[in-house]
mmCIF file of C-alpha atoms in Angstrom:
data_model
loop_
_atom_site.group_PDB
_atom_site.id
_atom_site.type_symbol
_atom_site.label_atom_id
_atom_site.label_comp_id
_atom_site.label_asym_id
_atom_site.label_seq_id
_atom_site.Cartn_x
_atom_site.Cartn_y
_atom_site.Cartn_z
ATOM 1 C CA UNK S 1 0.000 0.000 0.000
ATOM 2 C CA UNK S 2 1.320 3.445 -0.872
ATOM 3 C CA UNK S 3 1.771 6.245 1.656
ATOM 4 C CA UNK S 4 -1.156 8.057 -0.007
ATOM 5 C CA UNK S 5 -3.261 4.923 0.391
ATOM 6 C CA UNK S 6 -2.259 4.651 4.040
ATOM 7 C CA UNK S 7 -3.062 8.317 4.663
ATOM 8 C CA UNK S 8 -6.392 8.012 2.857
ATOM 9 C CA UNK S 9 -7.428 5.021 4.955
ATOM 10 C CA UNK S 10 -6.404 6.791 8.139
ATOM 11 C CA UNK S 11 -8.315 9.927 7.174
ATOM 12 C CA UNK S 12 -11.461 7.928 6.362
ATOM 13 C CA UNK S 13 -11.235 6.075 9.661
ATOM 14 C CA UNK S 14 -10.794 9.300 11.631
ATOM 15 C CA UNK S 15 -13.742 10.935 9.878
ATOM 16 C CA UNK S 16 -16.138 8.022 10.460
ATOM 17 C CA UNK S 17 -14.908 6.556 13.773
ATOM 18 C CA UNK S 18 -13.115 9.474 15.522
ATOM 19 C CA UNK S 19 -13.680 8.208 19.065
ATOM 20 C CA UNK S 20 -11.318 5.250 18.855
ATOM 21 C CA UNK S 21 -8.476 3.690 16.880
ATOM 22 C CA UNK S 22 -9.136 0.864 14.368
ATOM 23 C CA UNK S 23 -8.897 -1.804 17.055
ATOM 24 C CA UNK S 24 -12.036 -3.920 17.109
ATOM 25 C CA UNK S 25 -12.551 -4.474 20.812
ATOM 26 C CA UNK S 26 -12.369 -0.715 21.443
ATOM 27 C CA UNK S 27 -15.304 0.125 19.133
ATOM 28 C CA UNK S 28 -18.268 -1.136 21.133
ATOM 29 C CA UNK S 29 -18.293 1.386 23.976
ATOM 30 C CA UNK S 30 -18.100 4.640 21.987
ATOM 31 C CA UNK S 31 -20.356 3.342 19.181
ATOM 32 C CA UNK S 32 -22.971 1.396 21.140
ATOM 33 C CA UNK S 33 -25.741 3.302 19.312
ATOM 34 C CA UNK S 34 -24.852 1.635 15.978
ATOM 35 C CA UNK S 35 -23.618 -1.719 17.349
ATOM 36 C CA UNK S 36 -25.263 -5.134 17.336
ATOM 37 C CA UNK S 37 -23.806 -8.540 18.180
ATOM 38 C CA UNK S 38 -24.851 -11.751 16.465
ATOM 39 C CA UNK S 39 -23.979 -15.196 17.744
ATOM 40 C CA UNK S 40 -22.666 -17.782 15.277
ATOM 41 C CA UNK S 41 -24.522 -20.814 16.544
ATOM 42 C CA UNK S 42 -27.968 -21.521 18.024
ATOM 43 C CA UNK S 43 -28.331 -21.109 21.778
ATOM 44 C CA UNK S 44 -25.176 -18.952 21.787
ATOM 45 C CA UNK S 45 -22.890 -21.974 21.506
ATOM 46 C CA UNK S 46 -19.391 -20.587 21.080
ATOM 47 C CA UNK S 47 -17.453 -23.179 19.045
ATOM 48 C CA UNK S 48 -18.417 -25.453 16.191
ATOM 49 C CA UNK S 49 -17.625 -29.104 16.795
ATOM 50 C CA UNK S 50 -18.726 -30.694 13.523
ATOM 51 C CA UNK S 51 -19.026 -29.708 9.869
ATOM 52 C CA UNK S 52 -22.777 -29.062 10.072
ATOM 53 C CA UNK S 53 -22.067 -26.441 12.742
ATOM 54 C CA UNK S 54 -19.313 -24.844 10.644
ATOM 55 C CA UNK S 55 -21.887 -24.595 7.858
ATOM 56 C CA UNK S 56 -24.179 -22.618 10.198
ATOM 57 C CA UNK S 57 -21.295 -20.391 11.359
ATOM 58 C CA UNK S 58 -20.219 -19.534 7.805
ATOM 59 C CA UNK S 59 -23.830 -19.067 6.688
ATOM 60 C CA UNK S 60 -24.461 -16.527 9.433
ATOM 61 C CA UNK S 61 -21.200 -14.659 8.834
ATOM 62 C CA UNK S 62 -21.802 -14.544 5.072
ATOM 63 C CA UNK S 63 -25.475 -13.553 5.356
ATOM 64 C CA UNK S 64 -24.590 -10.460 7.366
ATOM 65 C CA UNK S 65 -21.550 -9.690 5.197
ATOM 66 C CA UNK S 66 -23.752 -9.917 2.071
ATOM 67 C CA UNK S 67 -26.250 -7.502 3.599
ATOM 68 C CA UNK S 68 -23.454 -5.083 4.426
ATOM 69 C CA UNK S 69 -21.230 -5.294 1.362
ATOM 70 C CA UNK S 70 -22.913 -6.996 -1.644
ATOM 71 C CA UNK S 71 -21.585 -5.480 -4.861
ATOM 72 C CA UNK S 72 -18.886 -3.455 -3.108
ATOM 73 C CA UNK S 73 -15.189 -3.712 -2.427
ATOM 74 C CA UNK S 74 -14.130 -4.382 1.147
ATOM 75 C CA UNK S 75 -11.019 -4.081 3.231
ATOM 76 C CA UNK S 76 -10.092 -6.999 5.418
ATOM 77 C CA UNK S 77 -7.976 -5.344 8.087
ATOM 78 C CA UNK S 78 -5.850 -7.806 10.003
ATOM 79 C CA UNK S 79 -3.909 -6.960 13.168
ATOM 80 C CA UNK S 80 -0.507 -8.243 14.185
ATOM 81 C CA UNK S 81 0.182 -7.749 17.903
ATOM 82 C CA UNK S 82 3.771 -7.279 19.096
ATOM 83 C CA UNK S 83 5.785 -5.674 21.876
ATOM 84 C CA UNK S 84 7.948 -3.917 19.271
ATOM 85 C CA UNK S 85 7.162 -0.591 17.567
ATOM 86 C CA UNK S 86 8.736 -1.782 14.319
ATOM 87 C CA UNK S 87 6.717 -3.829 11.868
ATOM 88 C CA UNK S 88 8.235 -7.309 11.578
ATOM 89 C CA UNK S 89 10.256 -7.339 8.356
ATOM 90 C CA UNK S 90 8.408 -10.399 7.052
ATOM 91 C CA UNK S 91 5.145 -8.395 7.118
ATOM 92 C CA UNK S 92 6.314 -4.923 6.113
ATOM 93 C CA UNK S 93 5.390 -5.041 2.421
ATOM 94 C CA UNK S 94 2.033 -6.854 2.376
ATOM 95 C CA UNK S 95 -0.731 -4.267 2.739
ATOM 96 C CA UNK S 96 0.770 -2.475 5.720
ATOM 97 C CA UNK S 97 -1.512 0.340 6.878
ATOM 98 C CA UNK S 98 -0.350 1.635 10.266
ATOM 99 C CA UNK S 99 0.960 0.773 13.721
ATOM 100 C CA UNK S 100 -0.682 1.801 16.969
ATOM 101 C CA UNK S 101 0.628 1.841 20.499
ATOM 102 C CA UNK S 102 -2.309 0.187 22.251
ATOM 103 C CA UNK S 103 -0.877 -0.401 25.715
ATOM 104 C CA UNK S 104 1.729 2.159 26.832
ATOM 105 C CA UNK S 105 3.270 0.317 29.744
ATOM 106 C CA UNK S 106 6.484 1.710 31.295
ATOM 107 C CA UNK S 107 7.956 -1.789 31.067
ATOM 108 C CA UNK S 108 8.823 -2.423 27.391
ATOM 109 C CA UNK S 109 8.003 -6.125 27.801
ATOM 110 C CA UNK S 110 4.380 -5.189 28.451
ATOM 111 C CA UNK S 111 4.068 -2.431 25.869
ATOM 112 C CA UNK S 112 1.667 -3.550 23.118
ATOM 113 C CA UNK S 113 1.621 -2.467 19.499
ATOM 114 C CA UNK S 114 -1.021 -3.317 16.940
ATOM 115 C CA UNK S 115 0.273 -3.351 13.355
ATOM 116 C CA UNK S 116 -2.592 -3.199 10.870
ATOM 117 C CA UNK S 117 -2.607 -4.662 7.360
ATOM 118 C CA UNK S 118 -5.391 -3.885 4.887
ATOM 119 C CA UNK S 119 -6.235 -6.023 1.875
ATOM 120 C CA UNK S 120 -8.822 -4.709 -0.576
ATOM 121 C CA UNK S 121 -10.976 -7.070 -2.623
ATOM 122 C CA UNK S 122 -14.431 -7.257 -4.176
ATOM 123 C CA UNK S 123 -16.919 -8.769 -1.748
ATOM 124 C CA UNK S 124 -18.495 -12.019 -2.847
ATOM 125 C CA UNK S 125 -20.098 -14.601 -0.628
ATOM 126 C CA UNK S 126 -17.531 -17.141 0.554
ATOM 127 C CA UNK S 127 -14.448 -15.155 -0.515
ATOM 128 C CA UNK S 128 -13.021 -15.107 3.010
ATOM 129 C CA UNK S 129 -14.453 -18.365 4.347
ATOM 130 C CA UNK S 130 -11.012 -19.725 5.201
ATOM 131 C CA UNK S 131 -10.276 -16.627 7.305
ATOM 132 C CA UNK S 132 -13.738 -16.748 8.893
ATOM 133 C CA UNK S 133 -13.264 -20.388 9.841
ATOM 134 C CA UNK S 134 -9.897 -19.564 11.447
ATOM 135 C CA UNK S 135 -11.624 -16.783 13.390
ATOM 136 C CA UNK S 136 -14.394 -19.163 14.483
ATOM 137 C CA UNK S 137 -11.688 -21.534 15.764
ATOM 138 C CA UNK S 138 -9.917 -18.656 17.586
ATOM 139 C CA UNK S 139 -6.780 -19.033 15.451
ATOM 140 C CA UNK S 140 -7.097 -15.407 14.264
ATOM 141 C CA UNK S 141 -8.632 -12.473 16.141
ATOM 142 C CA UNK S 142 -9.314 -8.782 15.717
ATOM 143 C CA UNK S 143 -10.043 -8.756 11.958
ATOM 144 C CA UNK S 144 -12.179 -5.837 10.768
ATOM 145 C CA UNK S 145 -14.085 -6.086 7.503
ATOM 146 C CA UNK S 146 -15.287 -2.752 6.183
ATOM 147 C CA UNK S 147 -16.441 -1.082 2.997
ATOM 148 C CA UNK S 148 -13.932 1.215 1.315
ATOM 149 C CA UNK S 149 -15.640 4.302 2.787
ATOM 150 C CA UNK S 150 -15.551 2.690 6.250
ATOM 151 C CA UNK S 151 -19.266 3.305 6.818
ATOM 152 C CA UNK S 152 -19.944 -0.204 8.183
ATOM 153 C CA UNK S 153 -17.772 -2.678 10.055
ATOM 154 C CA UNK S 154 -18.078 -6.422 10.557
ATOM 155 C CA UNK S 155 -15.872 -7.694 13.368
ATOM 156 C CA UNK S 156 -16.081 -11.494 13.464
ATOM 157 C CA UNK S 157 -14.880 -13.298 16.574
ATOM 158 C CA UNK S 158 -14.969 -16.858 17.885
ATOM 159 C CA UNK S 159 -18.639 -17.128 18.741
ATOM 160 C CA UNK S 160 -20.175 -14.425 16.577
ATOM 161 C CA UNK S 161 -19.707 -10.985 15.103
ATOM 162 C CA UNK S 162 -19.958 -7.409 16.273
ATOM 163 C CA UNK S 163 -21.486 -5.273 13.536
ATOM 164 C CA UNK S 164 -21.340 -1.480 13.362
ATOM 165 C CA UNK S 165 -23.822 0.167 11.014
ATOM 166 C CA UNK S 166 -24.080 3.650 9.532
ATOM 167 C CA UNK S 167 -27.100 4.640 11.667
ATOM 168 C CA UNK S 168 -29.020 3.320 14.657
ATOM 169 C CA UNK S 169 -32.050 2.809 12.370
ATOM 170 C CA UNK S 170 -29.996 0.602 10.064
ATOM 171 C CA UNK S 171 -28.704 -1.272 13.121
ATOM 172 C CA UNK S 172 -32.271 -1.825 14.353
ATOM 173 C CA UNK S 173 -33.401 -3.170 10.978
ATOM 174 C CA UNK S 174 -30.509 -5.639 10.801
ATOM 175 C CA UNK S 175 -30.997 -6.641 14.444
ATOM 176 C CA UNK S 176 -34.700 -7.292 13.814
ATOM 177 C CA UNK S 177 -34.002 -9.365 10.643
ATOM 178 C CA UNK S 178 -31.756 -11.690 12.638
ATOM 179 C CA UNK S 179 -33.396 -11.531 16.058
ATOM 180 C CA UNK S 180 -32.924 -15.269 16.598
ATOM 181 C CA UNK S 181 -29.125 -14.788 16.384
ATOM 182 C CA UNK S 182 -29.024 -12.300 19.281
ATOM 183 C CA UNK S 183 -27.844 -12.969 22.813
ATOM 184 C CA UNK S 184 -30.480 -13.304 25.506
ATOM 185 C CA UNK S 185 -28.223 -11.246 27.814
ATOM 186 C CA UNK S 186 -29.688 -7.744 28.460
ATOM 187 C CA UNK S 187 -26.426 -6.029 27.414
ATOM 188 C CA UNK S 188 -26.489 -7.774 24.027
ATOM 189 C CA UNK S 189 -23.211 -9.601 24.726
#
């Protein structure tokens, strides 16, 4: 990614989501008014144990992703967490976007950096199923999937997905369409 591309992504993020950095777990509190969480399996089961359950997990992920991004390009933004400010040399050329100091601990061993990599591609159902399955198995975490204008975000995790919509009305419509995928917990978690 070019420096102009990096700067453009950063500017778009700051315009749309100014209250927090592009780190998934930090989004929910400042953007609760446009947030909804969907669980990947019936009865809020966290992990798939057989292929039929993986089919349900991928179906739910892809249904929401289709509703968000059909016919559009998306960025899959993948974090790499380290205790070093420098991007590991093996990663430095593949879609590098930016690095963030997430935990500024006085002890360097506990200082945490999040290096973000953005890959742009046309959205089509199933195009990131391998990544989604790794997320469902907790092999990968913190991936953000967003449209190129960063209006909507899909943050899949092992057990479901946090979704951030453009407006609270849009959030309510999506929540109501998939009401049987919601948590029974009053906080929505």
